[in-house]
mmCIF file of C-alpha atoms in Angstrom:
data_model
loop_
_atom_site.group_PDB
_atom_site.id
_atom_site.type_symbol
_atom_site.label_atom_id
_atom_site.label_comp_id
_atom_site.label_asym_id
_atom_site.label_seq_id
_atom_site.Cartn_x
_atom_site.Cartn_y
_atom_site.Cartn_z
ATOM 1 C CA MET A 1 2.114 -14.530 -16.215
ATOM 2 C CA SER A 2 -0.849 -13.441 -18.250
ATOM 3 C CA ILE A 3 -0.683 -10.466 -20.549
ATOM 4 C CA GLN A 4 -3.950 -8.843 -21.752
ATOM 5 C CA HIS A 5 -3.965 -6.554 -24.722
ATOM 6 C CA TYR A 6 -6.237 -3.502 -24.348
ATOM 7 C CA LEU A 7 -7.777 -2.868 -27.700
ATOM 8 C CA ASP A 8 -10.205 -0.048 -27.033
ATOM 9 C CA VAL A 9 -7.869 2.938 -26.871
ATOM 10 C CA GLY A 10 -9.287 4.360 -30.084
ATOM 11 C CA GLN A 11 -12.900 3.922 -28.847
ATOM 12 C CA LEU A 12 -12.505 6.089 -25.722
ATOM 13 C CA PRO A 13 -14.313 9.452 -25.888
ATOM 14 C CA HIS A 14 -12.187 12.562 -25.848
ATOM 15 C CA PHE A 15 -11.298 13.299 -22.229
ATOM 16 C CA ASP A 16 -13.554 15.763 -20.508
ATOM 17 C CA PRO A 17 -12.577 16.778 -16.999
ATOM 18 C CA ASP A 18 -16.205 17.652 -16.296
ATOM 19 C CA LEU A 19 -16.927 13.910 -16.609
ATOM 20 C CA ALA A 20 -13.968 12.719 -14.513
ATOM 21 C CA ASP A 21 -16.219 11.892 -11.454
ATOM 22 C CA ASN A 22 -18.974 10.281 -13.595
ATOM 23 C CA PRO A 23 -17.219 8.989 -16.674
ATOM 24 C CA PRO A 24 -18.765 7.041 -19.574
ATOM 25 C CA ALA A 25 -19.126 3.241 -19.214
ATOM 26 C CA ILE A 26 -16.096 2.460 -21.434
ATOM 27 C CA VAL A 27 -13.924 4.590 -19.135
ATOM 28 C CA VAL A 28 -15.389 2.899 -16.040
ATOM 29 C CA ALA A 29 -14.504 -0.445 -17.614
ATOM 30 C CA LEU A 30 -10.880 0.746 -18.363
ATOM 31 C CA ARG A 31 -10.386 1.920 -14.793
ATOM 32 C CA GLU A 32 -11.863 -1.351 -13.401
ATOM 33 C CA ARG A 33 -9.483 -3.322 -15.584
ATOM 34 C CA ILE A 34 -6.539 -1.248 -14.380
ATOM 35 C CA GLY A 35 -7.648 -1.854 -10.848
ATOM 36 C CA ARG A 36 -7.595 -5.676 -11.396
ATOM 37 C CA VAL A 37 -4.102 -6.041 -12.822
ATOM 38 C CA ASP A 38 -0.819 -6.272 -10.957
ATOM 39 C CA GLY A 39 1.091 -4.226 -13.396
ATOM 40 C CA ILE A 40 0.875 -2.323 -16.649
ATOM 41 C CA LEU A 41 3.086 -3.042 -19.691
ATOM 42 C CA ILE A 42 3.099 -0.105 -22.151
ATOM 43 C CA SER A 43 4.332 -0.285 -25.679
ATOM 44 C CA CYS A 44 3.570 3.087 -27.197
ATOM 45 C CA PRO A 45 4.723 4.282 -30.684
ATOM 46 C CA GLU A 46 6.084 7.700 -31.422
ATOM 47 C CA TYR A 47 4.224 9.947 -33.812
ATOM 48 C CA ALA A 48 5.544 13.386 -34.713
ATOM 49 C CA ARG A 49 8.090 13.152 -31.823
ATOM 50 C CA GLY A 50 5.381 12.559 -29.183
ATOM 51 C CA ILE A 51 2.775 10.232 -27.717
ATOM 52 C CA PRO A 52 -0.115 9.451 -29.997
ATOM 53 C CA GLY A 53 -3.176 11.491 -29.148
ATOM 54 C CA SER A 54 -5.475 8.467 -28.499
ATOM 55 C CA PHE A 55 -3.027 6.911 -26.072
ATOM 56 C CA LYS A 56 -2.550 10.247 -24.230
ATOM 57 C CA ASN A 57 -6.336 10.500 -24.114
ATOM 58 C CA ALA A 58 -6.534 7.131 -22.409
ATOM 59 C CA LEU A 59 -3.918 8.200 -19.822
ATOM 60 C CA ASP A 60 -5.898 11.373 -19.217
ATOM 61 C CA TRP A 61 -8.909 9.339 -18.313
ATOM 62 C CA LEU A 62 -6.772 7.536 -15.678
ATOM 63 C CA VAL A 63 -5.350 10.709 -14.074
ATOM 64 C CA ALA A 64 -8.294 11.203 -11.739
ATOM 65 C CA SER A 65 -8.790 7.524 -11.021
ATOM 66 C CA HIS A 66 -7.771 5.820 -7.756
ATOM 67 C CA GLU A 67 -6.809 2.658 -9.671
ATOM 68 C CA PHE A 68 -3.706 3.935 -11.501
ATOM 69 C CA PRO A 69 -1.484 5.748 -8.897
ATOM 70 C CA GLY A 70 1.262 3.447 -7.594
ATOM 71 C CA LYS A 71 0.669 0.817 -10.346
ATOM 72 C CA PRO A 72 3.928 -0.821 -11.538
ATOM 73 C CA VAL A 73 4.536 0.147 -15.097
ATOM 74 C CA ALA A 74 7.100 -1.362 -17.597
ATOM 75 C CA LEU A 75 7.813 0.357 -20.931
ATOM 76 C CA PHE A 76 8.551 -1.708 -24.056
ATOM 77 C CA ASN A 77 9.888 0.541 -26.829
ATOM 78 C CA ALA A 78 10.239 -0.900 -30.351
ATOM 79 C CA SER A 79 12.590 1.740 -31.750
ATOM 80 C CA PRO A 80 15.735 3.345 -30.323
ATOM 81 C CA ARG A 81 14.829 6.426 -32.395
ATOM 82 C CA ALA A 82 11.466 6.834 -30.510
ATOM 83 C CA SER A 83 13.191 8.636 -27.655
ATOM 84 C CA HIS A 84 10.998 11.773 -27.609
ATOM 85 C CA ALA A 85 7.749 9.862 -26.992
ATOM 86 C CA GLN A 86 9.440 7.773 -24.321
ATOM 87 C CA ALA A 87 10.667 10.911 -22.522
ATOM 88 C CA ALA A 88 7.182 12.476 -22.763
ATOM 89 C CA LEU A 89 5.545 9.217 -21.645
ATOM 90 C CA ARG A 90 7.881 8.964 -18.649
ATOM 91 C CA LEU A 91 6.958 12.557 -17.654
ATOM 92 C CA VAL A 92 3.235 11.873 -17.894
ATOM 93 C CA LEU A 93 3.558 8.589 -15.974
ATOM 94 C CA ASP A 94 5.610 10.296 -13.232
ATOM 95 C CA THR A 95 2.948 13.002 -13.005
ATOM 96 C CA MET A 96 0.258 10.243 -12.646
ATOM 97 C CA SER A 97 2.261 8.606 -9.830
ATOM 98 C CA ALA A 98 3.064 5.441 -11.751
ATOM 99 C CA ASN A 99 5.657 3.164 -10.315
ATOM 100 C CA LEU A 100 8.008 2.904 -13.277
ATOM 101 C CA VAL A 101 10.062 -0.330 -13.158
ATOM 102 C CA GLU A 102 13.276 0.494 -14.891
ATOM 103 C CA SER A 103 14.685 -3.004 -14.712
ATOM 104 C CA ALA A 104 11.636 -4.170 -16.810
ATOM 105 C CA SER A 105 11.676 -1.349 -19.352
ATOM 106 C CA ILE A 106 13.449 -2.043 -22.557
ATOM 107 C CA THR A 107 14.119 -0.812 -26.086
ATOM 108 C CA VAL A 108 14.103 -3.495 -28.750
ATOM 109 C CA ASN A 109 15.294 -2.451 -32.156
ATOM 110 C CA LEU A 110 12.545 -3.581 -34.527
ATOM 111 C CA LEU A 111 12.788 -0.453 -36.745
ATOM 112 C CA ALA A 112 12.459 -1.465 -40.465
ATOM 113 C CA LYS A 113 12.860 -5.144 -39.636
ATOM 114 C CA GLU A 114 9.345 -6.071 -40.749
ATOM 115 C CA MET A 115 9.134 -8.976 -38.308
ATOM 116 C CA GLY A 116 5.874 -10.595 -37.272
ATOM 117 C CA GLU A 117 4.953 -11.814 -33.858
ATOM 118 C CA ALA A 118 6.255 -15.312 -34.475
ATOM 119 C CA GLU A 119 9.601 -14.066 -35.917
ATOM 120 C CA ILE A 120 10.077 -11.752 -32.895
ATOM 121 C CA ALA A 121 9.307 -14.565 -30.478
ATOM 122 C CA VAL A 122 11.878 -16.962 -31.966
ATOM 123 C CA ASP A 123 14.737 -14.425 -32.504
ATOM 124 C CA PRO A 124 17.258 -15.437 -29.864
ATOM 125 C CA GLN A 125 18.432 -11.903 -28.913
ATOM 126 C CA ILE A 126 15.041 -10.266 -28.942
ATOM 127 C CA ARG A 127 13.456 -13.214 -27.116
ATOM 128 C CA ARG A 128 16.143 -13.080 -24.363
ATOM 129 C CA GLN A 129 15.654 -9.326 -23.987
ATOM 130 C CA ILE A 130 11.882 -9.565 -23.717
ATOM 131 C CA VAL A 131 11.883 -12.631 -21.450
ATOM 132 C CA SER A 132 14.417 -10.920 -19.125
ATOM 133 C CA ALA A 133 12.331 -7.803 -18.888
ATOM 134 C CA LEU A 134 9.174 -9.783 -18.228
ATOM 135 C CA GLU A 135 10.899 -11.716 -15.502
ATOM 136 C CA ALA A 136 12.195 -8.548 -13.930
ATOM 137 C CA PHE A 137 8.691 -7.101 -13.995
ATOM 138 C CA LYS A 138 7.183 -10.158 -12.429
ATOM 139 C CA GLY A 139 9.971 -10.320 -9.791
ATOM 140 C CA TRP A 140 9.446 -6.651 -8.920
ATOM 141 C CA ILE A 141 5.675 -7.076 -8.594
ATOM 142 C CA ASP A 142 6.109 -10.220 -6.554
ATOM 143 C CA GLU A 143 8.596 -8.566 -4.240
ATOM 144 C CA LYS A 144 6.361 -5.457 -3.690
ATOM 145 C CA SER A 145 3.202 -7.580 -3.114
ATOM 146 C CA ARG A 146 4.798 -9.546 -0.237
ATOM 147 C CA VAL A 147 3.374 -8.617 3.032
ATOM 148 C CA PRO A 148 6.372 -8.047 5.411
ATOM 149 C CA GLU A 149 6.447 -10.323 8.388
ATOM 150 C CA LYS A 150 5.651 -8.611 11.669
ATOM 151 C CA GLN A 151 8.626 -8.175 13.849
ATOM 152 C CA PRO A 152 8.231 -9.336 17.474
ATOM 153 C CA VAL A 153 8.015 -6.456 19.895
ATOM 154 C CA ASP A 154 9.710 -6.630 23.276
ATOM 155 C CA VAL A 155 7.525 -5.507 26.094
#
């Protein structure tokens, strides 16, 4: 499994529906990237009880795309208190026809723990929870990507 971190969320221009059919190059690149991946893992913070504007803006650019609908999506939440953003995010993703994989969506309590990447990776409980969710996500994607065998037809 390879996980790629998308770093250009803050660089995307403000969504303009008039440009949806002929978007700026950075939006084309985002859509192409979404089209190449097998699934999308989202870890989105909560600000003022909602989805941060820059992240919602990125989703808005994907609404009119043909790459996003039906994509498997797993949600990783870093705070049990961030329930409002998660609820809003689920509503937006449902509207966008995402395929939300519940078995791969988790909440890990990192609130006020001030743990770095290395500490998170070696913490036995957190590691187990993350690995389990990633395995569920991969399993779901693998299962859905299998081409069903054709059944013989009696004539």
